[in-house]
Amino acid sequence: MPIYQYCCQACGHSFEVLQRLGEGAEQLRCPQCGAPEPVKQVAACAVGKSQSLGGCTGGSGFS
Ligand SMILES: [Zn+2]
Protein backbone atom coordinates (compact mmCIF):
# COMPACT_ATOMS: atom_id res chain seq x y z
CA MET A 1 0.00 0.00 0.00
CA PRO A 2 1.30 3.42 -0.85
CA ILE A 3 1.78 6.06 1.80
CA TYR A 4 0.37 9.44 1.03
CA GLN A 5 1.16 12.65 2.77
CA TYR A 6 -1.72 14.91 3.65
CA CYS A 7 -1.85 18.42 4.93
CA CYS A 8 -4.62 19.81 7.07
CA GLN A 9 -6.19 22.95 5.68
CA ALA A 10 -7.36 24.04 9.09
CA CYS A 11 -4.17 23.92 11.14
CA GLY A 12 -1.41 23.22 8.62
CA HIS A 13 -0.47 19.90 10.24
CA SER A 14 1.03 17.38 7.84
CA PHE A 15 0.71 13.64 8.30
CA GLU A 16 1.15 10.41 6.41
CA VAL A 17 -1.63 7.97 5.63
CA LEU A 18 -1.45 4.39 4.47
CA GLN A 19 -4.12 4.29 1.81
CA ARG A 20 -5.45 1.60 -0.42
CA LEU A 21 -5.75 2.25 -4.12
CA GLY A 22 -9.09 3.73 -5.00
CA GLU A 23 -9.77 4.79 -1.46
CA GLY A 24 -10.71 8.41 -1.13
CA ALA A 25 -9.86 10.91 1.54
CA GLU A 26 -13.46 11.51 2.50
CA GLN A 27 -13.17 9.74 5.81
CA LEU A 28 -9.77 11.11 6.71
CA ARG A 29 -9.43 13.47 9.62
CA CYS A 30 -6.55 15.57 10.79
CA PRO A 31 -5.00 13.74 13.78
CA GLN A 32 -4.17 17.04 15.38
CA CYS A 33 -7.35 19.11 15.14
CA GLY A 34 -9.87 16.67 13.68
CA ALA A 35 -10.73 18.74 10.64
CA PRO A 36 -12.06 16.78 7.67
CA GLU A 37 -10.79 16.60 4.11
CA PRO A 38 -7.05 17.12 4.35
CA VAL A 39 -5.26 17.99 1.14
CA LYS A 40 -3.05 15.39 -0.48
CA GLN A 41 0.51 16.59 -0.78
CA VAL A 42 2.92 15.56 -3.49
CA ALA A 43 6.06 17.39 -2.52
CA ALA A 44 5.34 20.82 -1.12
CA CYS A 45 4.54 19.70 2.38
CA ALA A 46 7.26 17.08 2.62
CA VAL A 47 9.92 19.72 2.24
CA GLY A 48 8.91 21.36 5.48
CA LYS A 49 8.50 18.21 7.49
CA SER A 50 10.73 19.42 10.28
CA GLN A 51 9.23 22.88 10.20
CA SER A 52 5.73 22.15 9.02
CA LEU A 53 4.00 25.03 10.74
CA GLY A 54 2.94 27.42 8.05
CA GLY A 55 4.53 25.33 5.35
CA CYS A 56 1.26 24.22 3.85
CA THR A 57 -1.01 27.20 4.08
CA GLY A 58 1.31 29.98 3.17
CA GLY A 59 2.00 30.85 6.77
CA SER A 60 -1.49 32.02 7.62
CA GLY A 61 -3.08 28.75 8.67
CA PHE A 62 -1.72 28.48 12.16
CA SER A 63 -3.56 30.49 14.68
ZN1 LIG B 1 -5.60 20.00 11.51
mmCIF file of N, CA, C and O and ligand atoms in Angstrom:
data_model
loop_
_atom_site.group_PDB
_atom_site.id
_atom_site.type_symbol
_atom_site.label_atom_id
_atom_site.label_comp_id
_atom_site.label_asym_id
_atom_site.label_seq_id
_atom_site.Cartn_x
_atom_site.Cartn_y
_atom_site.Cartn_z
ATOM 1 N N MET A 1 0.843 -1.202 0.000
ATOM 2 C CA MET A 1 0.000 0.000 0.000
ATOM 3 C C MET A 1 0.875 1.248 0.000
ATOM 4 O O MET A 1 1.855 1.311 0.735
ATOM 5 N N PRO A 2 0.516 2.171 -0.810
ATOM 6 C CA PRO A 2 1.297 3.418 -0.853
ATOM 7 C C PRO A 2 0.998 4.298 0.350
ATOM 8 O O PRO A 2 -0.086 4.236 0.930
ATOM 9 N N ILE A 3 1.973 5.093 0.708
ATOM 10 C CA ILE A 3 1.783 6.059 1.795
ATOM 11 C C ILE A 3 1.655 7.452 1.183
ATOM 12 O O ILE A 3 2.497 7.868 0.405
ATOM 13 N N TYR A 4 0.581 8.093 1.525
ATOM 14 C CA TYR A 4 0.371 9.443 1.034
ATOM 15 C C TYR A 4 0.562 10.441 2.164
ATOM 16 O O TYR A 4 0.283 10.151 3.312
ATOM 17 N N GLN A 5 1.033 11.592 1.775
ATOM 18 C CA GLN A 5 1.162 12.652 2.767
ATOM 19 C C GLN A 5 0.030 13.652 2.580
ATOM 20 O O GLN A 5 -0.249 14.114 1.476
ATOM 21 N N TYR A 6 -0.610 13.952 3.679
ATOM 22 C CA TYR A 6 -1.717 14.905 3.653
ATOM 23 C C TYR A 6 -1.385 16.107 4.508
ATOM 24 O O TYR A 6 -0.595 16.033 5.445
ATOM 25 N N CYS A 7 -2.029 17.204 4.163
ATOM 26 C CA CYS A 7 -1.849 18.417 4.927
ATOM 27 C C CYS A 7 -3.213 18.977 5.317
ATOM 28 O O CYS A 7 -4.097 19.099 4.486
ATOM 29 N N CYS A 8 -3.362 19.285 6.582
ATOM 30 C CA CYS A 8 -4.624 19.813 7.072
ATOM 31 C C CYS A 8 -4.781 21.275 6.659
ATOM 32 O O CYS A 8 -3.884 22.078 6.851
ATOM 33 N N GLN A 9 -5.947 21.565 6.088
ATOM 34 C CA GLN A 9 -6.190 22.950 5.675
ATOM 35 C C GLN A 9 -6.470 23.845 6.868
ATOM 36 O O GLN A 9 -6.298 25.055 6.809
ATOM 37 N N ALA A 10 -6.933 23.239 7.937
ATOM 38 C CA ALA A 10 -7.361 24.037 9.087
ATOM 39 C C ALA A 10 -6.191 24.493 9.952
ATOM 40 O O ALA A 10 -6.134 25.629 10.380
ATOM 41 N N CYS A 11 -5.238 23.573 10.199
ATOM 42 C CA CYS A 11 -4.167 23.918 11.140
ATOM 43 C C CYS A 11 -2.778 23.804 10.509
ATOM 44 O O CYS A 11 -1.788 24.155 11.135
ATOM 45 N N GLY A 12 -2.703 23.293 9.285
ATOM 46 C CA GLY A 12 -1.413 23.216 8.616
ATOM 47 C C GLY A 12 -0.591 21.996 9.005
ATOM 48 O O GLY A 12 0.541 21.841 8.574
ATOM 49 N N HIS A 13 -1.172 21.104 9.808
ATOM 50 C CA HIS A 13 -0.470 19.900 10.237
ATOM 51 C C HIS A 13 -0.346 18.924 9.071
ATOM 52 O O HIS A 13 -1.305 18.693 8.347
ATOM 53 N N SER A 14 0.839 18.358 8.896
ATOM 54 C CA SER A 14 1.034 17.378 7.836
ATOM 55 C C SER A 14 1.204 15.999 8.443
ATOM 56 O O SER A 14 1.822 15.840 9.492
ATOM 57 N N PHE A 15 0.641 14.998 7.773
ATOM 58 C CA PHE A 15 0.713 13.638 8.303
ATOM 59 C C PHE A 15 0.637 12.649 7.158
ATOM 60 O O PHE A 15 0.175 12.960 6.068
ATOM 61 N N GLU A 16 1.130 11.438 7.434
ATOM 62 C CA GLU A 16 1.153 10.413 6.405
ATOM 63 C C GLU A 16 0.041 9.400 6.638
ATOM 64 O O GLU A 16 -0.293 9.065 7.771
ATOM 65 N N VAL A 17 -0.514 8.906 5.539
ATOM 66 C CA VAL A 17 -1.625 7.970 5.631
ATOM 67 C C VAL A 17 -1.368 6.780 4.712
ATOM 68 O O VAL A 17 -1.035 6.946 3.540
ATOM 69 N N LEU A 18 -1.485 5.598 5.289
ATOM 70 C CA LEU A 18 -1.453 4.392 4.467
ATOM 71 C C LEU A 18 -2.815 4.239 3.808
ATOM 72 O O LEU A 18 -3.835 4.114 4.474
ATOM 73 N N GLN A 19 -2.845 4.245 2.488
ATOM 74 C CA GLN A 19 -4.122 4.290 1.809
ATOM 75 C C GLN A 19 -4.174 3.274 0.678
ATOM 76 O O GLN A 19 -3.256 3.151 -0.120
ATOM 77 N N ARG A 20 -5.261 2.553 0.657
ATOM 78 C CA ARG A 20 -5.447 1.599 -0.419
ATOM 79 C C ARG A 20 -5.790 2.316 -1.716
ATOM 80 O O ARG A 20 -6.376 3.384 -1.714
ATOM 81 N N LEU A 21 -5.427 1.669 -2.821
ATOM 82 C CA LEU A 21 -5.752 2.249 -4.116
ATOM 83 C C LEU A 21 -7.262 2.384 -4.267
ATOM 84 O O LEU A 21 -8.016 1.474 -3.921
ATOM 85 N N GLY A 22 -7.677 3.507 -4.777
ATOM 86 C CA GLY A 22 -9.090 3.733 -4.999
ATOM 87 C C GLY A 22 -9.832 4.244 -3.782
ATOM 88 O O GLY A 22 -11.001 4.587 -3.864
ATOM 89 N N GLU A 23 -9.117 4.302 -2.673
ATOM 90 C CA GLU A 23 -9.765 4.791 -1.461
ATOM 91 C C GLU A 23 -9.629 6.302 -1.390
ATOM 92 O O GLU A 23 -8.547 6.849 -1.532
ATOM 93 N N GLY A 24 -10.724 6.957 -1.156
ATOM 94 C CA GLY A 24 -10.711 8.412 -1.129
ATOM 95 C C GLY A 24 -10.310 8.957 0.218
ATOM 96 O O GLY A 24 -10.063 8.205 1.162
ATOM 97 N N ALA A 25 -10.258 10.254 0.292
ATOM 98 C CA ALA A 25 -9.864 10.912 1.540
ATOM 99 C C ALA A 25 -11.072 11.414 2.312
ATOM 100 O O ALA A 25 -10.938 12.155 3.260
ATOM 101 N N GLU A 26 -12.237 10.958 1.896
ATOM 102 C CA GLU A 26 -13.461 11.507 2.497
ATOM 103 C C GLU A 26 -13.534 11.256 3.988
ATOM 104 O O GLU A 26 -14.039 12.063 4.754
ATOM 105 N N GLN A 27 -13.034 10.090 4.401
ATOM 106 C CA GLN A 27 -13.168 9.741 5.814
ATOM 107 C C GLN A 27 -11.942 10.114 6.629
ATOM 108 O O GLN A 27 -11.880 9.840 7.815
ATOM 109 N N LEU A 28 -10.968 10.731 5.973
ATOM 110 C CA LEU A 28 -9.769 11.113 6.708
ATOM 111 C C LEU A 28 -10.020 12.333 7.585
ATOM 112 O O LEU A 28 -10.789 13.221 7.241
ATOM 113 N N ARG A 29 -9.334 12.326 8.711
ATOM 114 C CA ARG A 29 -9.430 13.470 9.619
ATOM 115 C C ARG A 29 -8.023 13.855 10.044
ATOM 116 O O ARG A 29 -7.165 12.998 10.198
ATOM 117 N N CYS A 30 -7.829 15.109 10.267
ATOM 118 C CA CYS A 30 -6.553 15.567 10.792
ATOM 119 C C CYS A 30 -6.352 15.010 12.200
ATOM 120 O O CYS A 30 -7.223 15.161 13.053
ATOM 121 N N PRO A 31 -5.238 14.325 12.457
ATOM 122 C CA PRO A 31 -4.996 13.743 13.782
ATOM 123 C C PRO A 31 -4.746 14.803 14.845
ATOM 124 O O PRO A 31 -4.771 14.514 16.033
ATOM 125 N N GLN A 32 -4.485 15.982 14.412
ATOM 126 C CA GLN A 32 -4.171 17.043 15.378
ATOM 127 C C GLN A 32 -5.409 17.837 15.782
ATOM 128 O O GLN A 32 -5.652 18.086 16.950
ATOM 129 N N CYS A 33 -6.208 18.257 14.801
ATOM 130 C CA CYS A 33 -7.352 19.105 15.137
ATOM 131 C C CYS A 33 -8.687 18.474 14.756
ATOM 132 O O CYS A 33 -9.740 18.967 15.137
ATOM 133 N N GLY A 34 -8.640 17.373 14.001
ATOM 134 C CA GLY A 34 -9.873 16.666 13.677
ATOM 135 C C GLY A 34 -10.633 17.221 12.492
ATOM 136 O O GLY A 34 -11.745 16.779 12.209
ATOM 137 N N ALA A 35 -10.052 18.155 11.789
ATOM 138 C CA ALA A 35 -10.732 18.737 10.643
ATOM 139 C C ALA A 35 -10.805 17.733 9.494
ATOM 140 O O ALA A 35 -9.864 16.967 9.274
ATOM 141 N N PRO A 36 -11.897 17.710 8.768
ATOM 142 C CA PRO A 36 -12.064 16.775 7.673
ATOM 143 C C PRO A 36 -11.370 17.249 6.396
ATOM 144 O O PRO A 36 -10.963 18.409 6.286
ATOM 145 N N GLU A 37 -11.268 16.318 5.459
ATOM 146 C CA GLU A 37 -10.793 16.604 4.113
ATOM 147 C C GLU A 37 -9.426 17.288 4.067
ATOM 148 O O GLU A 37 -9.291 18.410 3.603
ATOM 149 N N PRO A 38 -8.402 16.600 4.528
ATOM 150 C CA PRO A 38 -7.053 17.115 4.354
ATOM 151 C C PRO A 38 -6.656 17.078 2.883
ATOM 152 O O PRO A 38 -7.227 16.330 2.094
ATOM 153 N N VAL A 39 -5.700 17.892 2.523
ATOM 154 C CA VAL A 39 -5.259 17.989 1.137
ATOM 155 C C VAL A 39 -4.069 17.070 0.899
ATOM 156 O O VAL A 39 -3.098 17.081 1.657
ATOM 157 N N LYS A 40 -4.154 16.283 -0.163
ATOM 158 C CA LYS A 40 -3.051 15.386 -0.484
ATOM 159 C C LYS A 40 -1.853 16.190 -0.986
ATOM 160 O O LYS A 40 -1.969 17.047 -1.846
ATOM 161 N N GLN A 41 -0.696 15.880 -0.404
ATOM 162 C CA GLN A 41 0.511 16.587 -0.783
ATOM 163 C C GLN A 41 1.378 15.708 -1.659
ATOM 164 O O GLN A 41 1.509 14.517 -1.422
ATOM 165 N N VAL A 42 1.998 16.306 -2.652
ATOM 166 C CA VAL A 42 2.923 15.560 -3.489
ATOM 167 C C VAL A 42 4.357 15.827 -3.043
ATOM 168 O O VAL A 42 5.120 14.916 -2.797
ATOM 169 N N ALA A 43 4.700 17.070 -2.902
ATOM 170 C CA ALA A 43 6.061 17.389 -2.523
ATOM 171 C C ALA A 43 6.144 18.612 -1.617
ATOM 172 O O ALA A 43 7.010 18.691 -0.771
ATOM 173 N N ALA A 44 5.238 19.526 -1.788
ATOM 174 C CA ALA A 44 5.340 20.821 -1.116
ATOM 175 C C ALA A 44 5.427 20.682 0.393
ATOM 176 O O ALA A 44 6.232 21.331 1.038
ATOM 177 N N CYS A 45 4.607 19.801 0.931
ATOM 178 C CA CYS A 45 4.544 19.696 2.381
ATOM 179 C C CYS A 45 5.719 18.893 2.928
ATOM 180 O O CYS A 45 6.170 19.120 4.028
ATOM 181 N N ALA A 46 6.191 17.953 2.160
ATOM 182 C CA ALA A 46 7.261 17.083 2.618
ATOM 183 C C ALA A 46 8.559 17.851 2.847
ATOM 184 O O ALA A 46 9.370 17.480 3.676
ATOM 185 N N VAL A 47 8.709 18.920 2.111
ATOM 186 C CA VAL A 47 9.919 19.724 2.245
ATOM 187 C C VAL A 47 10.039 20.300 3.643
ATOM 188 O O VAL A 47 11.101 20.327 4.225
ATOM 189 N N GLY A 48 8.896 20.713 4.170
ATOM 190 C CA GLY A 48 8.913 21.361 5.476
ATOM 191 C C GLY A 48 8.553 20.430 6.608
ATOM 192 O O GLY A 48 7.925 20.834 7.557
ATOM 193 N N LYS A 49 8.925 19.178 6.494
ATOM 194 C CA LYS A 49 8.497 18.207 7.491
ATOM 195 C C LYS A 49 9.002 18.537 8.891
ATOM 196 O O LYS A 49 8.321 18.328 9.871
ATOM 197 N N SER A 50 10.184 19.092 8.970
ATOM 198 C CA SER A 50 10.729 19.418 10.282
ATOM 199 C C SER A 50 10.312 20.811 10.743
ATOM 200 O O SER A 50 10.515 21.195 11.863
ATOM 201 N N GLN A 51 9.710 21.536 9.850
ATOM 202 C CA GLN A 51 9.231 22.881 10.202
ATOM 203 C C GLN A 51 7.902 23.110 9.497
ATOM 204 O O GLN A 51 7.738 24.014 8.692
ATOM 205 N N SER A 52 6.962 22.209 9.797
ATOM 206 C CA SER A 52 5.735 22.151 9.016
ATOM 207 C C SER A 52 4.770 23.289 9.316
ATOM 208 O O SER A 52 3.871 23.552 8.543
ATOM 209 N N LEU A 53 4.945 23.962 10.417
ATOM 210 C CA LEU A 53 3.997 25.027 10.739
ATOM 211 C C LEU A 53 4.079 26.128 9.692
ATOM 212 O O LEU A 53 5.111 26.723 9.466
ATOM 213 N N GLY A 54 2.968 26.365 9.051
ATOM 214 C CA GLY A 54 2.936 27.425 8.046
ATOM 215 C C GLY A 54 3.426 26.985 6.690
ATOM 216 O O GLY A 54 3.316 27.717 5.720
ATOM 217 N N GLY A 55 3.954 25.773 6.606
ATOM 218 C CA GLY A 55 4.529 25.328 5.348
ATOM 219 C C GLY A 55 3.499 24.953 4.310
ATOM 220 O O GLY A 55 3.786 24.893 3.133
ATOM 221 N N CYS A 56 2.275 24.698 4.761
ATOM 222 C CA CYS A 56 1.264 24.222 3.847
ATOM 223 C C CYS A 56 0.248 25.280 3.462
ATOM 224 O O CYS A 56 -0.364 25.219 2.426
ATOM 225 N N THR A 57 0.065 26.247 4.301
ATOM 226 C CA THR A 57 -1.009 27.197 4.078
ATOM 227 C C THR A 57 -0.493 28.602 3.832
ATOM 228 O O THR A 57 -1.194 29.572 3.988
ATOM 229 N N GLY A 58 0.759 28.682 3.476
ATOM 230 C CA GLY A 58 1.313 29.981 3.173
ATOM 231 C C GLY A 58 1.608 30.798 4.421
ATOM 232 O O GLY A 58 1.810 32.003 4.343
ATOM 233 N N GLY A 59 1.618 30.169 5.558
ATOM 234 C CA GLY A 59 2.000 30.853 6.771
ATOM 235 C C GLY A 59 0.848 31.482 7.507
ATOM 236 O O GLY A 59 1.037 32.060 8.567
ATOM 237 N N SER A 60 -0.355 31.358 6.976
ATOM 238 C CA SER A 60 -1.492 32.019 7.621
ATOM 239 C C SER A 60 -2.455 31.028 8.256
ATOM 240 O O SER A 60 -3.473 31.407 8.790
ATOM 241 N N GLY A 61 -2.124 29.744 8.190
ATOM 242 C CA GLY A 61 -3.076 28.754 8.667
ATOM 243 C C GLY A 61 -2.956 28.402 10.133
ATOM 244 O O GLY A 61 -3.825 27.765 10.677
ATOM 245 N N PHE A 62 -1.906 28.847 10.765
ATOM 246 C CA PHE A 62 -1.717 28.476 12.161
ATOM 247 C C PHE A 62 -2.099 29.629 13.065
ATOM 248 O O PHE A 62 -1.492 30.693 13.034
ATOM 249 N N SER A 63 -3.116 29.408 13.821
ATOM 250 C CA SER A 63 -3.560 30.488 14.683
ATOM 251 C C SER A 63 -3.974 29.933 16.037
ATOM 252 O O SER A 63 -4.508 28.857 16.098
HETATM 253 ZN ZN ZN B 1 -5.598 19.996 11.506
#
